[in-house]
CSV table of C-alpha atoms in Angstrom, one decimal:
chain,number,residue,atom,x,y,z
A,1,MET,CA,0.0,0.0,0.0
A,2,ALA,CA,2.6,2.6,1.0
A,3,THR,CA,5.0,3.5,-1.8
A,4,SER,CA,6.7,6.6,-0.5
A,5,THR,CA,10.1,6.9,1.0
A,6,HIS,CA,9.7,10.6,1.7
A,7,GLU,CA,10.2,11.9,5.3
A,8,GLY,CA,9.1,15.5,4.8
A,9,PRO,CA,7.7,18.0,7.3
A,10,ALA,CA,4.9,17.2,9.8
A,11,PRO,CA,1.3,17.6,8.7
A,12,HIS,CA,0.4,21.2,8.0
A,13,PRO,CA,-2.7,23.3,7.4
A,14,PRO,CA,-4.2,23.1,3.9
A,15,THR,CA,-2.5,25.4,1.4
A,16,THR,CA,-4.1,27.8,-1.0
A,17,ALA,CA,-5.3,25.7,-4.0
A,18,ARG,CA,-2.9,27.4,-6.5
A,19,GLU,CA,0.1,27.9,-4.3
A,20,GLY,CA,3.4,27.0,-6.1
A,21,PRO,CA,3.6,24.3,-8.7
A,22,ALA,CA,0.8,21.7,-9.2
A,23,ALA,CA,1.1,18.8,-6.7
A,24,ILE,CA,0.4,16.5,-9.7
A,25,GLY,CA,0.6,17.3,-13.3
A,26,LEU,CA,-0.3,15.2,-16.3
A,27,GLU,CA,0.7,16.4,-19.8
A,28,GLY,CA,-0.7,14.7,-22.8
A,29,VAL,CA,-0.7,11.3,-21.0
A,30,VAL,CA,-1.7,8.3,-23.2
A,31,LYS,CA,-1.8,4.7,-22.2
A,32,THR,CA,-2.4,1.9,-24.7
A,33,TYR,CA,-2.3,-1.9,-24.4
A,34,ARG,CA,-2.0,-4.7,-27.0
A,35,SER,CA,-5.0,-7.0,-27.1
A,36,GLY,CA,-4.2,-9.7,-29.8
A,37,GLN,CA,-3.7,-7.8,-33.0
A,38,GLU,CA,-5.4,-4.7,-31.7
A,39,THR,CA,-4.2,-1.7,-29.8
A,40,VAL,CA,-6.6,-0.6,-27.0
A,41,ALA,CA,-6.4,2.9,-25.6
A,42,ALA,CA,-7.2,3.1,-21.9
A,43,VAL,CA,-6.2,6.8,-21.6
A,44,ARG,CA,-6.4,9.1,-24.6
A,45,GLY,CA,-4.3,12.2,-24.0
A,46,ILE,CA,-5.1,13.6,-20.5
A,47,ASP,CA,-3.9,17.0,-19.3
A,48,LEU,CA,-4.6,17.7,-15.6
A,49,ALA,CA,-3.2,19.9,-12.8
A,50,VAL,CA,-4.0,18.9,-9.3
A,51,HIS,CA,-3.4,21.7,-6.9
A,52,GLN,CA,-1.5,21.6,-3.6
A,53,GLY,CA,-3.7,20.7,-0.7
A,54,GLU,CA,-6.7,19.8,-2.9
A,55,PHE,CA,-9.2,16.9,-2.6
A,56,PHE,CA,-9.4,15.9,-6.3
A,57,SER,CA,-11.6,13.1,-7.6
A,58,LEU,CA,-11.4,11.0,-10.8
A,59,LEU,CA,-15.0,10.0,-11.4
A,60,GLY,CA,-16.4,7.7,-14.0
A,61,PRO,CA,-17.8,4.3,-14.9
A,62,SER,CA,-15.9,1.0,-14.9
A,63,GLY,CA,-13.4,0.9,-17.7
A,64,CYS,CA,-13.2,4.7,-18.2
A,65,GLY,CA,-9.4,4.9,-17.4
A,66,LYS,CA,-9.6,6.4,-14.0
A,67,THR,CA,-7.7,3.7,-12.1
A,68,THR,CA,-5.1,3.4,-15.0
A,69,THR,CA,-4.6,7.2,-14.6
A,70,MET,CA,-4.0,6.9,-10.9
A,71,ARG,CA,-1.6,3.9,-11.3
A,72,MET,CA,0.4,6.1,-13.7
A,73,ILE,CA,0.7,8.8,-11.1
A,74,ALA,CA,1.8,6.2,-8.5
A,75,GLY,CA,4.3,4.6,-10.9
A,76,PHE,CA,2.7,1.2,-11.1
A,77,GLU,CA,2.0,1.9,-14.8
A,78,GLU,CA,4.1,3.9,-17.3
A,79,PRO,CA,2.5,6.1,-19.9
A,80,THR,CA,2.8,5.1,-23.5
A,81,SER,CA,3.4,8.8,-24.1
A,82,GLY,CA,3.2,12.0,-22.2
A,83,THR,CA,4.6,13.3,-18.9
A,84,VAL,CA,3.8,12.8,-15.2
A,85,ARG,CA,5.0,15.5,-12.8
A,86,LEU,CA,5.0,15.6,-9.0
A,87,ALA,CA,5.4,19.1,-7.5
A,88,GLY,CA,6.8,20.2,-10.9
A,89,ARG,CA,9.4,17.3,-11.1
A,90,ASP,CA,9.2,15.0,-14.1
A,91,VAL,CA,8.8,11.5,-12.6
A,92,THR,CA,7.9,9.7,-15.8
A,93,GLY,CA,9.9,6.4,-15.6
A,94,VAL,CA,10.7,6.9,-11.9
A,95,PRO,CA,9.9,3.7,-9.9
A,96,PRO,CA,7.0,3.8,-7.3
A,97,ASP,CA,9.3,3.7,-4.2
A,98,ARG,CA,11.0,6.9,-5.4
A,99,ARG,CA,7.9,8.9,-5.9
A,100,ASP,CA,6.6,11.2,-3.1
A,101,VAL,CA,3.1,9.5,-3.0
A,102,ASN,CA,1.4,6.8,-1.0
A,103,MET,CA,-1.6,4.7,-2.2
A,104,VAL,CA,-4.5,3.3,-0.3
A,105,PHE,CA,-6.5,0.5,-2.0
A,106,GLN,CA,-10.0,-1.0,-1.6
A,107,SER,CA,-8.4,-4.1,0.0
A,108,TYR,CA,-6.6,-2.6,3.0
A,109,ALA,CA,-3.7,-5.2,2.9
A,110,LEU,CA,-3.2,-5.1,6.6
A,111,PHE,CA,-0.9,-7.7,8.2
A,112,PRO,CA,-3.3,-9.9,10.3
A,113,HIS,CA,-0.5,-11.1,12.7
A,114,MET,CA,0.5,-7.5,13.6
A,115,SER,CA,-1.1,-5.0,16.0
A,116,VAL,CA,-2.7,-1.8,14.7
A,117,ALA,CA,0.4,0.2,15.9
A,118,ASP,CA,2.8,-2.3,14.2
A,119,ASN,CA,0.8,-2.1,10.9
A,120,VAL,CA,1.1,1.7,10.9
A,121,ALA,CA,4.8,1.6,11.9
A,122,PHE,CA,5.8,-0.9,9.2
A,123,GLY,CA,7.0,1.5,6.6
A,124,LEU,CA,8.9,3.6,9.1
A,125,ARG,CA,10.7,0.6,10.5
A,126,ARG,CA,11.8,-0.5,7.1
A,127,LYS,CA,13.5,2.9,6.6
A,128,ASN,CA,15.2,2.6,10.0
A,129,VAL,CA,13.5,5.6,11.6
A,130,PRO,CA,14.6,5.8,15.3
A,131,LYS,CA,12.2,4.0,17.7
A,132,ASP,CA,11.2,7.2,19.6
A,133,GLU,CA,10.4,8.9,16.3
A,134,VAL,CA,8.4,5.9,15.2
A,135,ARG,CA,6.4,5.8,18.4
A,136,ARG,CA,5.6,9.5,18.2
A,137,ARG,CA,4.6,9.5,14.6
A,138,VAL,CA,2.4,6.4,14.9
A,139,GLY,CA,0.7,8.0,17.9
A,140,GLU,CA,0.0,11.1,15.9
A,141,ALA,CA,-1.3,9.1,13.0
A,142,LEU,CA,-3.7,7.0,15.2
A,143,ASP,CA,-4.9,10.2,16.9
A,144,LEU,CA,-5.7,11.7,13.5
A,145,VAL,CA,-7.9,8.7,12.5
A,146,GLU,CA,-9.3,8.5,16.0
A,147,LEU,CA,-7.9,5.0,16.8
A,148,SER,CA,-5.4,5.8,19.5
A,149,GLY,CA,-7.2,3.5,22.0
A,150,LEU,CA,-7.0,0.5,19.7
A,151,HIS,CA,-3.3,0.4,19.0
A,152,ARG,CA,-2.7,-3.1,20.4
A,153,ARG,CA,-5.6,-4.8,18.6
A,154,ARG,CA,-5.1,-7.1,15.6
A,155,PRO,CA,-6.9,-6.2,12.3
A,156,GLY,CA,-9.2,-9.2,12.7
A,157,ARG,CA,-10.8,-7.6,15.8
A,158,LEU,CA,-11.6,-4.4,14.0
A,159,SER,CA,-14.7,-3.3,12.0
A,160,GLY,CA,-14.4,-2.6,8.3
A,161,GLY,CA,-14.4,1.2,8.9
A,162,GLN,CA,-11.7,0.8,11.6
A,163,GLN,CA,-9.5,-1.3,9.2
A,164,GLN,CA,-9.9,1.5,6.6
A,165,ARG,CA,-8.7,4.0,9.1
A,166,VAL,CA,-5.6,1.9,9.9
A,167,ALA,CA,-4.8,1.7,6.2
A,168,LEU,CA,-5.2,5.5,6.0
A,169,ALA,CA,-2.9,6.0,9.1
A,170,ARG,CA,-0.3,3.7,7.6
A,171,ALA,CA,-0.2,5.8,4.4
A,172,LEU,CA,-0.2,9.2,6.2
A,173,VAL,CA,2.5,8.3,8.7
A,174,ASN,CA,5.1,8.5,5.9
A,175,ARG,CA,4.0,12.1,5.2
A,176,PRO,CA,3.7,11.9,1.5
A,177,GLY,CA,3.3,14.8,-0.8
A,178,ALA,CA,0.1,13.3,-2.2
A,179,LEU,CA,-2.2,10.4,-1.2
A,180,LEU,CA,-3.8,8.3,-3.8
A,181,LEU,CA,-7.0,6.5,-2.9
A,182,ASP,CA,-8.5,3.8,-5.2
A,183,GLU,CA,-12.1,3.3,-4.2
A,184,PRO,CA,-11.1,2.7,-0.5
A,185,LEU,CA,-14.7,2.8,0.7
A,186,GLY,CA,-16.1,0.2,-1.7
A,187,ALA,CA,-16.1,-2.7,0.7
A,188,LEU,CA,-18.2,-0.8,3.4
A,189,ASP,CA,-21.9,-0.8,3.8
A,190,LEU,CA,-23.9,2.4,2.8
A,191,LYS,CA,-24.2,4.0,6.2
A,192,LEU,CA,-20.6,3.5,7.2
A,193,ARG,CA,-19.4,4.6,3.7
A,194,GLN,CA,-21.4,7.9,4.1
A,195,ALA,CA,-19.9,8.4,7.5
A,196,MET,CA,-16.3,7.7,6.2
A,197,GLN,CA,-16.8,10.3,3.4
A,198,ILE,CA,-17.1,13.0,6.0
A,199,GLU,CA,-14.2,11.6,8.0
A,200,LEU,CA,-11.9,11.4,5.0
A,201,LYS,CA,-12.6,15.1,4.1
A,202,ARG,CA,-11.9,16.1,7.8
A,203,ILE,CA,-8.6,14.2,7.8
A,204,GLN,CA,-7.6,15.7,4.5
A,205,ARG,CA,-8.3,19.2,5.8
A,206,GLU,CA,-6.3,18.6,9.0
A,207,VAL,CA,-3.2,17.2,7.3
A,208,GLY,CA,-3.3,19.5,4.3
A,209,ILE,CA,-2.0,16.8,1.9
A,210,THR,CA,-3.2,16.5,-1.7
A,211,PHE,CA,-5.7,13.7,-2.0
A,212,VAL,CA,-6.5,12.1,-5.4
A,213,TYR,CA,-9.6,9.9,-5.1
A,214,VAL,CA,-10.8,7.4,-7.6
A,215,THR,CA,-14.5,6.4,-7.5
A,216,HIS,CA,-17.5,5.5,-9.7
A,217,ASP,CA,-19.8,6.8,-7.0
A,218,GLN,CA,-21.2,10.2,-7.9
A,219,SER,CA,-22.3,11.0,-4.3
A,220,GLU,CA,-18.8,10.3,-2.9
A,221,ALA,CA,-17.2,12.6,-5.4
A,222,LEU,CA,-19.8,15.4,-4.9
A,223,THR,CA,-19.5,15.1,-1.1
A,224,MET,CA,-15.8,15.2,-0.7
A,225,SER,CA,-14.1,16.9,-3.6
A,226,ASP,CA,-12.8,20.4,-4.2
A,227,ARG,CA,-12.8,19.5,-7.9
A,228,ILE,CA,-13.9,16.5,-10.0
A,229,ALA,CA,-12.6,15.2,-13.3
A,230,VAL,CA,-15.4,13.2,-15.0
A,231,MET,CA,-13.9,10.5,-17.2
A,232,ASN,CA,-15.4,8.5,-20.1
A,233,GLU,CA,-13.6,6.2,-22.5
A,234,GLY,CA,-10.2,7.4,-21.6
A,235,VAL,CA,-10.8,11.2,-21.8
A,236,VAL,CA,-11.9,13.9,-19.3
A,237,GLU,CA,-15.4,15.0,-20.3
A,238,GLN,CA,-15.5,17.8,-17.7
A,239,LEU,CA,-13.4,19.2,-15.0
A,240,GLY,CA,-14.6,21.6,-12.3
A,241,PRO,CA,-16.0,22.0,-8.8
A,242,PRO,CA,-18.9,19.7,-7.7
A,243,ALA,CA,-21.6,22.4,-8.1
A,244,GLN,CA,-20.5,23.3,-11.6
A,245,ILE,CA,-20.4,19.6,-12.6
A,246,TYR,CA,-23.9,19.0,-11.3
A,247,GLU,CA,-25.6,22.2,-12.3
A,248,ARG,CA,-23.9,22.8,-15.7
A,249,PRO,CA,-22.8,19.5,-17.2
A,250,ALA,CA,-20.8,20.0,-20.4
A,251,SER,CA,-22.0,16.9,-22.3
A,252,ARG,CA,-24.9,14.4,-22.5
A,253,PHE,CA,-22.6,11.9,-20.8
A,254,VAL,CA,-21.9,14.1,-17.7
A,255,ALA,CA,-25.6,15.1,-17.5
A,256,GLY,CA,-26.7,11.5,-17.4
A,257,PHE,CA,-23.9,10.1,-15.2
A,258,ILE,CA,-24.0,12.7,-12.4
A,259,GLY,CA,-27.2,12.2,-10.5
A,260,THR,CA,-30.5,12.1,-12.3
A,261,SER,CA,-31.2,14.5,-15.2
A,262,ASN,CA,-34.1,14.9,-17.6
A,263,LEU,CA,-33.0,15.2,-21.3
A,264,LEU,CA,-35.6,16.6,-23.7
A,265,SER,CA,-35.1,16.9,-27.5
A,266,GLY,CA,-36.5,20.1,-29.0
A,267,THR,CA,-35.8,22.9,-31.5
A,268,VAL,CA,-34.7,26.5,-30.9
A,269,THR,CA,-37.3,28.9,-32.2
A,270,THR,CA,-37.1,32.5,-31.0
A,271,GLY,CA,-35.3,34.5,-28.3
A,272,VAL,CA,-37.1,35.8,-25.3
A,273,GLY,CA,-34.9,38.5,-23.7
A,274,GLU,CA,-31.7,36.8,-22.6
A,275,TYR,CA,-33.2,33.4,-23.2
A,276,ALA,CA,-34.0,31.3,-26.2
A,277,ARG,CA,-37.3,29.5,-26.6
A,278,VAL,CA,-37.2,25.8,-27.3
A,279,GLU,CA,-40.5,24.3,-28.6
A,280,PHE,CA,-41.6,20.7,-27.8
A,281,ASP,CA,-44.1,19.6,-30.4
A,282,GLY,CA,-47.0,21.8,-29.2
A,283,ILE,CA,-46.9,20.5,-25.6
A,284,GLY,CA,-45.0,23.4,-24.2
A,285,HIS,CA,-41.8,25.2,-24.3
A,286,VAL,CA,-38.6,25.8,-22.4
A,287,LEU,CA,-36.7,29.0,-21.9
A,288,VAL,CA,-32.9,28.5,-21.8
A,289,ARG,CA,-29.6,30.3,-22.3
A,290,THR,CA,-27.9,29.0,-25.4
A,291,ASP,CA,-25.8,30.2,-28.3
A,292,GLN,CA,-27.6,27.9,-30.7
A,293,THR,CA,-29.3,29.7,-33.6
A,294,SER,CA,-33.0,29.5,-34.5
A,295,GLY,CA,-33.9,26.1,-36.0
A,296,SER,CA,-31.1,24.3,-34.2
A,297,ALA,CA,-31.9,20.9,-32.7
A,298,VAL,CA,-30.9,20.8,-29.0
A,299,ASP,CA,-31.2,18.6,-26.0
A,300,VAL,CA,-32.5,20.5,-22.9
A,301,THR,CA,-31.7,19.1,-19.5
A,302,VAL,CA,-33.2,19.9,-16.1
A,303,ARG,CA,-32.7,18.3,-12.8
A,304,PRO,CA,-35.8,16.6,-11.2
A,305,GLU,CA,-35.6,18.6,-8.0
A,306,LYS,CA,-35.8,21.9,-10.0
A,307,VAL,CA,-39.2,21.0,-11.6
A,308,HIS,CA,-42.5,22.0,-10.0
A,309,ILE,CA,-45.5,19.8,-10.6
A,310,GLY,CA,-49.1,21.1,-10.2
A,311,ALA,CA,-52.6,21.5,-11.7
A,312,ASP,CA,-52.4,25.3,-12.2
A,313,GLU,CA,-51.0,26.8,-15.4
A,314,PRO,CA,-47.5,28.2,-14.7
A,315,ALA,CA,-46.8,32.0,-14.4
A,316,PRO,CA,-45.4,33.8,-17.5
A,317,GLY,CA,-41.6,33.7,-17.8
A,318,MET,CA,-41.4,30.0,-16.6
A,319,SER,CA,-40.5,27.0,-18.7
A,320,ARG,CA,-43.7,24.9,-19.1
A,321,LEU,CA,-44.7,21.5,-20.3
A,322,ARG,CA,-48.0,19.6,-20.1
A,323,GLY,CA,-48.3,15.9,-19.4
A,324,THR,CA,-49.9,13.0,-17.6
A,325,VAL,CA,-48.7,11.4,-14.3
A,326,GLY,CA,-47.5,7.9,-15.0
A,327,GLU,CA,-45.8,6.7,-11.9
A,328,VAL,CA,-45.8,7.9,-8.3
A,329,VAL,CA,-43.2,6.6,-5.8
A,330,TYR,CA,-43.4,7.7,-2.2
A,331,LEU,CA,-39.9,7.7,-0.5
A,332,GLY,CA,-40.6,9.3,2.8
A,333,ALA,CA,-38.8,12.6,2.6
A,334,SER,CA,-39.8,13.0,-1.1
A,335,THR,CA,-42.1,11.7,-3.7
A,336,HIS,CA,-40.9,10.9,-7.2
A,337,TYR,CA,-43.2,11.4,-10.2
A,338,THR,CA,-42.8,10.2,-13.7
A,339,VAL,CA,-44.8,12.5,-16.1
A,340,VAL,CA,-45.4,11.3,-19.7
A,341,LEU,CA,-45.6,14.0,-22.3
A,342,ALA,CA,-47.8,13.8,-25.4
A,343,ASN,CA,-44.8,13.0,-27.6
A,344,GLY,CA,-43.9,10.0,-25.4
A,345,ALA,CA,-41.0,11.6,-23.6
A,346,GLU,CA,-40.8,11.2,-19.8
A,347,VAL,CA,-39.9,13.8,-17.2
A,348,VAL,CA,-38.9,12.8,-13.7
A,349,VAL,CA,-39.9,15.1,-10.8
A,350,PHE,CA,-38.6,15.0,-7.2
A,351,ARG,CA,-41.0,16.7,-4.8
A,352,GLN,CA,-40.2,17.3,-1.2
A,353,ASN,CA,-43.0,16.1,1.1
A,354,SER,CA,-44.5,18.5,3.6
A,355,SER,CA,-47.4,18.5,6.0
A,356,ASP,CA,-49.6,19.9,3.3
A,357,ALA,CA,-50.5,17.1,0.9
A,358,SER,CA,-53.4,18.8,-0.7
A,359,ASN,CA,-51.6,19.5,-4.0
A,360,ALA,CA,-50.1,16.0,-4.4
A,361,ALA,CA,-50.6,14.6,-7.8
A,362,GLU,CA,-52.0,11.1,-8.5
A,363,ARG,CA,-51.4,8.6,-11.3
A,364,GLY,CA,-53.4,9.6,-14.4
A,365,ASP,CA,-53.7,13.3,-13.4
A,366,GLN,CA,-53.1,16.0,-16.1
A,367,VAL,CA,-50.4,18.3,-14.7
A,368,TRP,CA,-48.3,21.2,-15.6
A,369,LEU,CA,-44.5,21.0,-15.2
A,370,SER,CA,-42.6,24.3,-14.7
A,371,TRP,CA,-39.2,25.6,-13.7
A,372,ARG,CA,-37.1,28.8,-13.8
A,373,PRO,CA,-35.2,29.4,-17.1
A,374,ASP,CA,-31.9,29.4,-15.3
A,375,HIS,CA,-32.5,25.9,-14.0
A,376,SER,CA,-32.1,24.3,-17.5
A,377,TYR,CA,-29.5,24.4,-20.2
A,378,ALA,CA,-29.1,23.3,-23.8
A,379,LEU,CA,-26.6,20.9,-25.3
A,380,PRO,CA,-26.2,20.7,-29.1
A,381,ARG,CA,-27.7,17.5,-30.4
């Protein structure tokens, strides 16, 4: 798990995101493999700069190239072409044990016959760090992950979340310049995974080390990250802060992969002030900011929680569509509706439940859907 031999300064407060050279830089990185007579591209020319002290996530479906990208940063894979930099230094071709990074995997790889403290101390002892220094640094690392009272236990007597913390402490005790985490929460149940997301972010803030986190779980990435790179088929489809990724996806893939999004195909007709009007076969229209010209075919997307559902005709200046309630799913805090438009398209609506259920819609009801113009956006089709 631990690949660093660096013995740098003690943990420090988070740095300003753009202070000094990038903690990790990828320049035109390509990775291809031979499969029989074919060449398969796992990564197709990635350029990235991960800032010092940043929690950065590589997010995407299985096979998109995110783990291959992380393994190239760690040195376990070499790029077919391109450059990998750590703190401005070209480390392309440098072996893993000479890179100032540590890696935490989904399988924690703890030594079952060793105590928690000995597992954490393992890397330090291999580097012949003095015993007093080992004891002090192990204590600091266990305090950080809130396991100081369990230092004598064996891994088999720990819960999954506690084992994950031990693996994290073992990586952090070496004080790497960056920590790489490859889906480390994947083996935990949902409730524990959600709790550990908050803990990981807390720990990252406290130590101020750059974290690069690989996941296919959108909620994990949105919860923890300062920035997210959404990957698909070996390329970065979009890079930005979580709110930007969620609210303004740059492609159909990002809109569909991040959370739930409604995608509606229509045609730009006329402009209405700062917005363009997109018609939907006589069943309504959407007002949206777009640089597409009149007559252009576009896909309009809007998040389900932004859509209002009701029997009354919407006020002027709102996007509006008419349809029939198809499915109603009660989920306690909210109710999810599927509304079928006359052209066969479906719109999903998430409605928060309140004590007033008088305006709840039922299956078969004719309803209006409406939302503010700035809650939708258009993608060229």
